[in-house]
């Protein structure tokens, strides 16, 4: 079972549902360690105190807020726990809103909301009522020493919770164009046609991280003593003739649709001296 990141009660009027949260998604990426170029040893980053001139243990660390240069107000974990608001234990629904009224720009992290023992019926009642009414719930939740505004959505299998940015955290889109350009009907018609040629059902499994795939291939090549093949980058330039560009785009998509998909050719990789770091007879992959 997934590790819970928060446990408490979800309240709706006088109804209280014991629930727990666990992460709905996490980033998958290849990480590299920092090695000494000379001997290929993994580098460490100890916590050093410049005054005492020694390494500091975790048990010796306290938190401090710098209110002036080099002047701090100190806090212990117990003191921070004392000022936790009620939302640290209870997630009270403040109001219900239509999901399509929420700008996706406000969404941050996603979590699944699972009922705890004794809360299954009330959980199902809230989820079904929200689904049939077409509403999502807005609530407050404190975790990781921060109070979040959250939106809770009903899904096919359960409730999903998203932490949200506050309005003061959303940056103004200052670089976006404010002047409206005059568009011709024929330009809009061709743009609609191009959109339709690219339209498809949303299938997230079709998409993958090409950069991470290339990193994995590079690691495999280096382990085999092969050189890395450079990826060809497309040459892009500003569109001069919008109508001509739209027509060519549509013709290109129609041509691709008429041809059966082919697998890309496999590029040969020339052997090169091994680039795998070795130390004491063992391989160390950074």
Coordinates of C-alpha atoms in Angstrom, one line a residue, residues 94-201:
X94 CA -15.6 25.4 2.5
X95 CA -17.7 25.5 -0.7
X96 CA -18.5 23.7 -3.9
X97 CA -17.6 25.0 -7.3
X98 CA -17.8 23.9 -10.9
X99 CA -14.6 22.3 -12.1
X100 CA -14.6 24.1 -15.4
X101 CA -14.5 27.5 -13.5
X102 CA -11.0 26.7 -12.1
X103 CA -8.1 27.8 -14.2
X104 CA -5.7 24.8 -14.5
X105 CA -2.9 27.3 -13.9
X106 CA -3.8 27.1 -10.2
X107 CA -3.3 23.3 -9.9
X108 CA -0.1 22.2 -8.1
X109 CA 0.3 18.6 -6.8
X110 CA -2.2 15.7 -7.1
X111 CA -3.2 13.1 -4.4
X112 CA -5.7 10.3 -4.0
X113 CA -8.1 10.5 -1.1
X114 CA -8.9 7.1 0.4
X115 CA -11.4 6.4 3.2
X116 CA -10.1 5.0 6.5
X117 CA -11.9 2.3 8.5
X118 CA -15.5 3.3 9.3
X119 CA -15.6 6.1 6.7
X120 CA -16.5 4.1 3.5
X121 CA -20.2 4.9 3.4
X122 CA -19.9 8.6 4.1
X123 CA -17.1 8.7 1.5
X124 CA -19.2 7.0 -1.2
X125 CA -22.2 9.3 -0.4
X126 CA -20.1 12.5 -0.7
X127 CA -18.4 11.2 -3.9
X128 CA -21.7 10.2 -5.6
X129 CA -23.5 13.4 -4.6
X130 CA -20.6 15.6 -6.0
X131 CA -20.5 13.5 -9.2
X132 CA -24.3 13.8 -9.9
X133 CA -24.4 17.5 -9.0
X134 CA -21.4 18.2 -11.1
X135 CA -19.4 20.0 -8.4
X136 CA -15.9 19.9 -6.9
X137 CA -15.2 20.8 -3.3
X138 CA -12.8 23.6 -2.1
X139 CA -11.2 22.9 1.3
X140 CA -8.1 23.9 3.4
X141 CA -5.4 21.4 4.3
X142 CA -2.2 21.9 6.3
X143 CA 0.8 19.6 5.6
X144 CA 4.5 20.0 5.3
X145 CA 4.3 23.2 7.4
X146 CA 2.0 25.0 5.0
X147 CA -1.7 25.5 4.7
X148 CA -2.9 24.7 1.3
X149 CA -6.1 25.6 -0.5
X150 CA -7.2 22.3 -2.2
X151 CA -9.8 21.2 -4.7
X152 CA -11.4 17.7 -4.4
X153 CA -12.8 16.1 -7.5
X154 CA -15.0 13.0 -7.8
X155 CA -13.6 10.3 -10.2
X156 CA -14.7 6.9 -11.4
X157 CA -13.0 5.1 -8.5
X158 CA -12.7 7.7 -5.8
X159 CA -11.9 11.3 -4.8
X160 CA -8.8 13.1 -6.2
X161 CA -7.3 16.1 -4.4
X162 CA -5.2 18.8 -5.9
X163 CA -3.2 21.4 -3.9
X164 CA -3.5 24.8 -5.5
X165 CA -1.4 28.0 -5.8
X166 CA -2.8 31.0 -4.0
X167 CA -3.8 34.0 -6.3
X168 CA -0.8 36.0 -5.1
X169 CA 1.5 33.2 -6.2
X170 CA 0.3 33.3 -9.8
X171 CA 2.6 35.5 -11.9
X172 CA 1.2 38.0 -14.3
X173 CA 1.5 37.0 -18.0
X174 CA 3.4 40.2 -18.8
X175 CA 5.2 38.8 -21.9
X176 CA 2.0 37.7 -23.6
X177 CA 0.7 39.9 -26.5
X178 CA -2.0 42.3 -25.5
X179 CA -2.8 43.8 -29.0
X180 CA -5.2 41.8 -31.1
X181 CA -4.1 41.1 -34.6
X182 CA -6.6 41.3 -37.5
X183 CA -7.3 37.8 -38.7
X184 CA -8.7 36.9 -42.1
X185 CA -11.6 34.4 -42.4
X186 CA -9.6 32.2 -44.7
X187 CA -6.7 32.1 -42.2
X188 CA -9.0 31.0 -39.4
X189 CA -10.7 28.4 -41.7
X190 CA -7.3 26.9 -42.5
X191 CA -6.2 27.0 -38.9
X192 CA -9.4 25.1 -37.9
X193 CA -8.7 22.6 -40.6
X194 CA -5.2 22.0 -39.3
X195 CA -6.5 21.6 -35.8
X196 CA -9.0 19.0 -37.0
X197 CA -6.3 17.1 -38.8
X198 CA -4.3 16.8 -35.5
X199 CA -7.4 16.1 -33.3
X200 CA -7.3 12.8 -31.4
X201 CA -8.6 11.3 -28.1

